[in-house]
Short mmCIF file of C-alpha atoms in Angstrom, two decimals:
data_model
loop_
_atom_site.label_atom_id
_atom_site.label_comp_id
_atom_site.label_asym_id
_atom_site.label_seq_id
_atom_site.Cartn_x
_atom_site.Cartn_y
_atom_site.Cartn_z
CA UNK A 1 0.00 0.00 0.00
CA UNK A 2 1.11 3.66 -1.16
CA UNK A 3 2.09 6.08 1.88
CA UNK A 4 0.16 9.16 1.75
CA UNK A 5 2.35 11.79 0.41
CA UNK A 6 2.70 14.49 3.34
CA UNK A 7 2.84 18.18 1.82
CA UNK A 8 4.71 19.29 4.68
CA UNK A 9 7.90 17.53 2.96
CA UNK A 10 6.96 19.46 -0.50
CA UNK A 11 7.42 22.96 0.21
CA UNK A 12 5.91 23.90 -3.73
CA UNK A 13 2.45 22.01 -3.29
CA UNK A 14 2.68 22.95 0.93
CA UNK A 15 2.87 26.78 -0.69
CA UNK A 16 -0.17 25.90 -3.33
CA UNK A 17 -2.67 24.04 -0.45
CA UNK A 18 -1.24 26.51 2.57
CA UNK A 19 0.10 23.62 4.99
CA UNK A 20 1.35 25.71 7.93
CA UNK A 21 3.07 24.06 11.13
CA UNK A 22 2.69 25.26 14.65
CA UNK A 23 3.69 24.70 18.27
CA UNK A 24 1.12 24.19 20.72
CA UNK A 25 2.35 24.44 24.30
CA UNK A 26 0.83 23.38 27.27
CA UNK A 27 0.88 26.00 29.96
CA UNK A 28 0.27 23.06 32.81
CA UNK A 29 3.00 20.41 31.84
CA UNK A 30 5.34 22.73 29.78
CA UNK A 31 4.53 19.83 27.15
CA UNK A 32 4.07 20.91 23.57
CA UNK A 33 3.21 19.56 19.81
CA UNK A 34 3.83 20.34 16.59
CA UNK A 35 0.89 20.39 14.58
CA UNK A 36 0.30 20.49 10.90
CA UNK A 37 -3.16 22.95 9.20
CA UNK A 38 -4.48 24.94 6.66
CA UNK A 39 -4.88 28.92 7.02
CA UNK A 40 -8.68 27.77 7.14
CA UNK A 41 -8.52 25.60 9.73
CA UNK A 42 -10.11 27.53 13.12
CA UNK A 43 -9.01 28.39 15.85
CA UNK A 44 -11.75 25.93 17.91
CA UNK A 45 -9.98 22.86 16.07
CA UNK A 46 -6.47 23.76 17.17
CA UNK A 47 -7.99 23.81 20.63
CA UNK A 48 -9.74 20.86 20.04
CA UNK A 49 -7.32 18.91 18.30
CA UNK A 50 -4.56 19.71 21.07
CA UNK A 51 -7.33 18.99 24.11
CA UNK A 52 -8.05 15.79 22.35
CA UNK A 53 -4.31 15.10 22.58
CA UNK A 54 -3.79 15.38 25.84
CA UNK A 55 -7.24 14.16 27.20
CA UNK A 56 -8.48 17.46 28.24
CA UNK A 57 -11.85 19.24 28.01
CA UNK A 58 -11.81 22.15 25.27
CA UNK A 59 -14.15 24.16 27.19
CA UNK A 60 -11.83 24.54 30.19
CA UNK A 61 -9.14 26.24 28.09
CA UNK A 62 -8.04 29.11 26.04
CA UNK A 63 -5.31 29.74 23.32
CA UNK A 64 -2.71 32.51 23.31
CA UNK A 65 -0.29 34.07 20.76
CA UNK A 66 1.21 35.80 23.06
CA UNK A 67 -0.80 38.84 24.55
CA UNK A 68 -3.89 37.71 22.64
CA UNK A 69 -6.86 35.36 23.14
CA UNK A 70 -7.42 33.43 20.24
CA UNK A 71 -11.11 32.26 19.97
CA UNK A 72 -13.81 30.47 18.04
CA UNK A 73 -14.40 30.03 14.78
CA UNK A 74 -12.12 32.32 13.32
CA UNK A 75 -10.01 31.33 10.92
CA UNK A 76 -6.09 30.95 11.08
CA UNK A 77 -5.55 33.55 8.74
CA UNK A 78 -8.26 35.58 10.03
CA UNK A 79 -6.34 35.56 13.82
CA UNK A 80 -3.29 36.54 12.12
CA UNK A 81 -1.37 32.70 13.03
CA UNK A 82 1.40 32.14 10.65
CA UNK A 83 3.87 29.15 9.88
CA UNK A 84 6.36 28.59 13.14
CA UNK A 85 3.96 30.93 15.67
CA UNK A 86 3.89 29.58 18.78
CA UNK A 87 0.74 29.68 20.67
CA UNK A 88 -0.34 28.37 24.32
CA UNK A 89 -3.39 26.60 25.97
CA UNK A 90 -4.36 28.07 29.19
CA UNK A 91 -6.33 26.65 31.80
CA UNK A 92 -10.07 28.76 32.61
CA UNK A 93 -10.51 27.64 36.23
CA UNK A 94 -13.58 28.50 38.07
CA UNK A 95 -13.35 28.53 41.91
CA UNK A 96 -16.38 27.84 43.98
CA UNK B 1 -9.84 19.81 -1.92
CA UNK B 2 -11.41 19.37 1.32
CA UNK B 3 -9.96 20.90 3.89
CA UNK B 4 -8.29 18.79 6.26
CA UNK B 5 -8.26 18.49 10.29
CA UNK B 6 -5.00 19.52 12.18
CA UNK B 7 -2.37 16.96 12.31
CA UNK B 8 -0.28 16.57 15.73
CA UNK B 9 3.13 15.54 13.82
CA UNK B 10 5.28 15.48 17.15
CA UNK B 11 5.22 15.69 20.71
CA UNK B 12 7.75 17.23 23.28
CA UNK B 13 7.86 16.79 26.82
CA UNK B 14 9.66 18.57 29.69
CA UNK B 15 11.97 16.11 31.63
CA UNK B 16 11.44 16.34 35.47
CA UNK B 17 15.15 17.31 37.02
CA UNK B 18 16.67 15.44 39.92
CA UNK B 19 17.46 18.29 42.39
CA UNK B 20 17.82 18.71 45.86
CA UNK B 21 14.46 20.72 47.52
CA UNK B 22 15.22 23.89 49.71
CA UNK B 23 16.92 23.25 52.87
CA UNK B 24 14.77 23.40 56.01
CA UNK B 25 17.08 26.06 57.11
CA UNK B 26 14.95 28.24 54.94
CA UNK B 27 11.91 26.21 55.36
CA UNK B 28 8.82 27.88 58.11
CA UNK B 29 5.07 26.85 57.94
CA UNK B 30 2.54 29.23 57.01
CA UNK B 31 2.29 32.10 59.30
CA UNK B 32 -1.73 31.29 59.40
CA UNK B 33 -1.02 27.76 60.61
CA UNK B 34 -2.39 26.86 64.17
CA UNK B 35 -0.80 25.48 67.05
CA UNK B 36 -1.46 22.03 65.93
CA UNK B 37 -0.40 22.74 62.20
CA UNK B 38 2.85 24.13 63.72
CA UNK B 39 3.42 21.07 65.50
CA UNK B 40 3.10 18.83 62.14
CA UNK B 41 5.42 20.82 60.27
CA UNK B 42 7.89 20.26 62.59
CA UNK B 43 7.42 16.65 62.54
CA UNK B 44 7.66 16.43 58.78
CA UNK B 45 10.59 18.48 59.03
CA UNK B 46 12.35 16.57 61.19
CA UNK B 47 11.37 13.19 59.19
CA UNK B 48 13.32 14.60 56.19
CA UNK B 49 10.93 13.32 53.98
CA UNK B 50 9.83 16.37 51.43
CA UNK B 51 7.20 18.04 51.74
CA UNK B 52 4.45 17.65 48.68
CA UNK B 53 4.55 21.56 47.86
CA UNK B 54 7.39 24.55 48.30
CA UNK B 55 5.95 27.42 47.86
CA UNK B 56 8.29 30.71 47.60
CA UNK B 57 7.74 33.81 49.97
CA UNK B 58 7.22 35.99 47.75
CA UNK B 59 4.32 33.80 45.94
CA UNK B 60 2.59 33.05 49.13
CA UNK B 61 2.15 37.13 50.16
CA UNK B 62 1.19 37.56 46.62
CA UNK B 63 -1.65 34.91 46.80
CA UNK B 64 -2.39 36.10 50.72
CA UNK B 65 -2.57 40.34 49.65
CA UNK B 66 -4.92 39.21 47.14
CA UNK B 67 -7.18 37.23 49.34
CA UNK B 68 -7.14 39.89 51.91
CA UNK B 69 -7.83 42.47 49.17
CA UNK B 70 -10.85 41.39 48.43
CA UNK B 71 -11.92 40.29 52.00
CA UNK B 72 -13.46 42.89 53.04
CA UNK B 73 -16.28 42.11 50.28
CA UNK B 74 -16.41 38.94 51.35
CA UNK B 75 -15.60 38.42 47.01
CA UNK B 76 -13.59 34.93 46.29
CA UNK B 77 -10.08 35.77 44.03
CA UNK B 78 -8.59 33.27 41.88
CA UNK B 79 -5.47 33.06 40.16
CA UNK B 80 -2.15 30.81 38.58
CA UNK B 81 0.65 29.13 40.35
CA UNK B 82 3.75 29.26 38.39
CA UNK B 83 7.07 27.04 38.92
CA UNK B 84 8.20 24.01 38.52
CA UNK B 85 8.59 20.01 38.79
CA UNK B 86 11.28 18.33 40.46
CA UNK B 87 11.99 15.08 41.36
CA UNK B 88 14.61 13.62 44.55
CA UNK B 89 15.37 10.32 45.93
CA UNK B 90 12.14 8.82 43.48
CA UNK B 91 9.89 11.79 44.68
CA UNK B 92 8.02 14.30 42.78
CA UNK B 93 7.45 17.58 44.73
CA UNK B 94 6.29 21.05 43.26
CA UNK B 95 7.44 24.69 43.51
CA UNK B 96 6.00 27.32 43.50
CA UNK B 97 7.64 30.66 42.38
CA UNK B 98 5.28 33.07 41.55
CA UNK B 99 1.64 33.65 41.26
CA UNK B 100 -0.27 35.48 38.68
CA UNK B 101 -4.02 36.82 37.86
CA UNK B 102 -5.59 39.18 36.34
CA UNK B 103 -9.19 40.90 36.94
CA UNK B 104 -12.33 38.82 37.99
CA UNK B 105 -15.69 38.27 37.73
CA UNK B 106 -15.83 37.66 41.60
CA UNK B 107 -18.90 36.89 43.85
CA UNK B 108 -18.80 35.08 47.41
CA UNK B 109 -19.40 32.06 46.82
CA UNK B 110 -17.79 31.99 42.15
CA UNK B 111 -14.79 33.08 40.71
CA UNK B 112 -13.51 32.99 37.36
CA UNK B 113 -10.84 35.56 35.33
CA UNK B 114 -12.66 38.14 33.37
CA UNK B 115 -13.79 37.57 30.25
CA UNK B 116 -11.63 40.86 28.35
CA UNK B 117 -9.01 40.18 31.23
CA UNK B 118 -6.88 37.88 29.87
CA UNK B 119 -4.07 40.17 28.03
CA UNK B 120 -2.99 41.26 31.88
CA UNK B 121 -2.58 37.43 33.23
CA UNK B 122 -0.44 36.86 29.71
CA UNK B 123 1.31 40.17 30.32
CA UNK B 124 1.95 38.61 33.89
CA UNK B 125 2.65 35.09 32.91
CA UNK B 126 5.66 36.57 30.50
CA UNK B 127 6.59 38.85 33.13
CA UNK B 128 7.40 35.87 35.14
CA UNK B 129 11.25 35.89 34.15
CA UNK B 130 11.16 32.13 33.65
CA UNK B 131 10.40 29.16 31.94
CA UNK B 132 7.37 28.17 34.42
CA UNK B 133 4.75 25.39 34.68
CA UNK B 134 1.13 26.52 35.32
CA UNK B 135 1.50 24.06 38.41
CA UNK B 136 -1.73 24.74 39.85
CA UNK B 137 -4.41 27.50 40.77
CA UNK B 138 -5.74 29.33 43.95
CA UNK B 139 -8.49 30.42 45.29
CA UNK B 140 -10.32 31.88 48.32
CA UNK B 141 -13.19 30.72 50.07
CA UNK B 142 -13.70 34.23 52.78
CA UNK B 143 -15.37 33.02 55.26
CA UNK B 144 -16.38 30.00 54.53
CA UNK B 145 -12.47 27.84 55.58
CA UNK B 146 -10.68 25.76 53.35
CA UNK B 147 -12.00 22.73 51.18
CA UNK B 148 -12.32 21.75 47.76
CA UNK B 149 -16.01 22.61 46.54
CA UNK B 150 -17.51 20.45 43.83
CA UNK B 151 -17.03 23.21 41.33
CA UNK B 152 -13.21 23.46 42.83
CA UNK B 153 -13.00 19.60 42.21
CA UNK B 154 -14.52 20.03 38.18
CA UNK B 155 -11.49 22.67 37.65
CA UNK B 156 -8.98 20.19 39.29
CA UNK B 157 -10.25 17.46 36.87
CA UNK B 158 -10.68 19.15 34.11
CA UNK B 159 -7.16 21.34 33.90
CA UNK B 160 -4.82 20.19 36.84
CA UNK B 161 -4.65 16.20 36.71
CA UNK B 162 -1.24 15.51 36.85
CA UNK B 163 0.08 14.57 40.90
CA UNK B 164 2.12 17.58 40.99
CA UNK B 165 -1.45 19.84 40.32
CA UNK B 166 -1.68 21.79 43.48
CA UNK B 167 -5.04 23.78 44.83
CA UNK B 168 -4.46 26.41 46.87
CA UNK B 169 -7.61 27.62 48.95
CA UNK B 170 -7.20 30.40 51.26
CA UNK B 171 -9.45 32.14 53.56
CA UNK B 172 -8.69 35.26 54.38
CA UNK B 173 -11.52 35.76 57.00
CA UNK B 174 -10.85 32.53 59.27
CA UNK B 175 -6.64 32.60 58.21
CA UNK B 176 -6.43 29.43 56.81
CA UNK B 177 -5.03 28.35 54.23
CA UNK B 178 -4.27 24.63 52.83
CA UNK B 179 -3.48 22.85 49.62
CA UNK B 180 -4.71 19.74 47.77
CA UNK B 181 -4.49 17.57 45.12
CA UNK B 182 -6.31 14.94 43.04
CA UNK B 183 -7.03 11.50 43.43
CA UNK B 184 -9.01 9.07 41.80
CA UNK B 185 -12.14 9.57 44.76
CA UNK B 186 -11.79 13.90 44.63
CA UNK B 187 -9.16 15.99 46.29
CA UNK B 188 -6.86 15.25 49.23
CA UNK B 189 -4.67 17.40 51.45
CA UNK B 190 -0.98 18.25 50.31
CA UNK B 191 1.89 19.13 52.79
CA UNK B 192 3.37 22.41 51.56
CA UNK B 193 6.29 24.56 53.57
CA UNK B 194 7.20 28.25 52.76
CA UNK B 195 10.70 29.02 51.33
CA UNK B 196 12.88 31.86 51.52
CA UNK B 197 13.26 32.67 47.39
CA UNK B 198 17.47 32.71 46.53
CA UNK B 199 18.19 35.48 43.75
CA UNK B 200 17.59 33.51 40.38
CA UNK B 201 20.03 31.66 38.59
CA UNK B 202 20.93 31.97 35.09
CA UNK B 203 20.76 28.45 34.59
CA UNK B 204 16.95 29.40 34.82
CA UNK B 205 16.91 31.08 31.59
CA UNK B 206 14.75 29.87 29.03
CA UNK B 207 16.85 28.97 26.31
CA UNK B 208 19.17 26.77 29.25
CA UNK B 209 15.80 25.05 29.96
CA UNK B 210 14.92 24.17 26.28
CA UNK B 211 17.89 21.76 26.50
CA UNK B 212 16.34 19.33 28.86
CA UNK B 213 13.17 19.17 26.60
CA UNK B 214 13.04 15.46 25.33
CA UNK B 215 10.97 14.76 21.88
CA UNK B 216 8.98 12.29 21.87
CA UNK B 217 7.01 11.11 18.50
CA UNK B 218 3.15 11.21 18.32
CA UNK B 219 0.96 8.79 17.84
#
C-alpha cells in the first residue's frame, strides 16, 4: 500500500494548499506539539485537536499568541497565526 | 480539496530534574497555621521526607494580599501558580515561584478571570522571568475555611490532573489556608512549607531550559 504523500515535505504544493506548522504548548505540563493545518482551519480545532491530545476538556481552556486570546471560529488567517507561531493553551478555572 | 483536520506531527515533553528541595534552614510553615499545624510541620521536618509543595515567599504574600484584598467584600479571588517540577530520591514535589491573575468576575461564593481580562494574566505570565509550569491554581473561600467545593473539584479534573497539580484555597476571614491535590475519589490534602526565594540563577533562563526538553514522536 502507497504512503500518503505528506505536503509538509513538499514545500511547492505545501505553498499551493497553505500547509502551515505550529507549536502548541501546554501552559500546565510545559509539554508541547507540533501540529500540521491549513490557514482555514479555526481556531476551535487547534484547541480541540490539542485537548483531544492530551485528554483534556476544550471548554476549560483558552489559546494565546502571546498577549492575545485566540477564539472560536475564526479562521487561522483571520487571527493573524502564521507558519512557526507559537501559541499556548491556558487553563479557565472556576473557583467555587 | 477538502480541507483537512490539524495533524499533531510530534510531541515534546519537559523532563522532570533530579534536584535537591530547599533546605529546612529556609523552610517555616505558614504564618496562618495553628498550634497544631505548627506542630506537624515540625514533625515532617524533622522526618526529612519532602514536603508535597514549596511554595516561595514571595508567591505566598502575593496569593495572601490578594485574598485579603478582596476580603473585606467577602468576594472569592482566583489566580495561577507558576514554577516548577522536580523530582529527589524517586519523589516528585512542586514549587511554587510566583503567582499570577488578572481581573475577575468575583462573587462570594464563584470566581472565574474576566472575560476581556486575559491580556494582563499573559502580560503577567511573560513577566514571570522564567520558563514556568502553570502548576496549579488558587483560590479563596472568605469566610467560609478551606475545602475543595464540587465546582473546585470540576477545575482540578478538568485542567490540573497531573500529581504535581496543586489547589491552593485560602481564607482570608478565618486565616487558613491549605493545599490539595487529586485523586481518583476527589481531592486530598498536600503538605506544603514556605521558602525563603534565593536570587535567580541563570541556569533558569529559558533557552538553558529548552535543552532538557526530550521529543517524543506522536501517535
Amino acid at each position: 500500500m502507497r504512503k500518503p504523500f505528506n505536503l509538509a515535505f513538499c514545500p511547492v504544493l505545501a505553498v499551493v494548499f497553505l500547509v502551515l506548522r505550529i507549536k502548541v504548548k501546554n501552559a500546565e505540563t510545559g509539554a508541547a506539539v507540533e501540529m500540521e493545518l491549513e490557514n482555514e482551519n479555526t481556531i476551535d480545532e487547534v484547541i480541540e485537536s490539542a485537548a483531544t491530545f492530551w485528554s483534556k476538556d476544550m471548554g476549560a481552556y483558552v489559546l494565546r499568541k502571546g498577549k492575545k486570546v485566540l477564539r472560536g471560529g475564526s479562521s487561522l488567517s483571520d487571527a493573524g497565526i502564521r507558519a512557526e507561531d507559537v501559541l499556548e493553551l491556558i487553563p479557565d478555572p472556576e473557583g467555587g | 480539496m477538502p480541507m483537512t483536520r490539524p495533524k499533531i506531527v510530534r510531541e515534546t515533553r519537559r523532563g522532570i530534574p533530579e534536584t535537591e528541595p530547599p533546605g529546612s534552614r529556609k523552610l517555616k510553615p505558614h504564618q496562618w497555621f495553628s498550634t497544631m499545624e505548627k506542630e506537624l510541620f515540625e514533625v515532617r521536618l524533622r522526618s526529612s521526607v519532602p514536603f508535597d509543595v514549596y511554595i516561595s515567599s514571595a508567591a505566598e504574600k502575593k496569593v495572601r494580599d490578594h485574598a485579603e484584598r478582596y476580603a473585606a467584600g467577602r468576594l472569592e479571588v482566583l489566580g495561577f501558580l507558576l514554577g516548577e517540577v522536580c523530582r529527589w530520591k524517586g519523589k516528585m514535589y512542586t514549587v511554587v515561584r510566583d503567582a499570577a491573575t488578572t481581573e475577575l468576575r468575583s462573587s462570594p461564593s464563584n470566581v472565574r478571570f474576566a472575560p476581556n481580562a486575559y491580556p494582563k494574566l499573559f502580560h503577567q505570565l511573560d513577566g514571570s522571568g522564567f520558563d514556568y509550569i502553570i502548576v496549579g491554581w488558587y483560590h479563596s473561600h472568605p469566610g467560609h475555611t478551606c475545602f475543595m467545593s464540587r465546582t473546585d473539584v470540576e477545575t482540578q479534573r478538568a485542567s490540573f490532573r497531573e500529581p504535581y497539580h496543586v489547589a491552593l484555597v485560602i481564607d482570608p476571614v478565618t486565616r487558613e489556608v491549605r493545599t490539595f491535590r487529586l485523586t481518583g475519589e476527589g481531592c486530598e490534602e498536600t503538605s506544603f512549607a514556605i521558602y525563603a526565594a534565593e536570587p535567580r540563577k541563570s541556569a533558569d533562563s529559558p533557552r538553558r531550559r529548552k535543552l532538557r526538553l526530550k521529543p517524543v514522536v506522536a501517535h
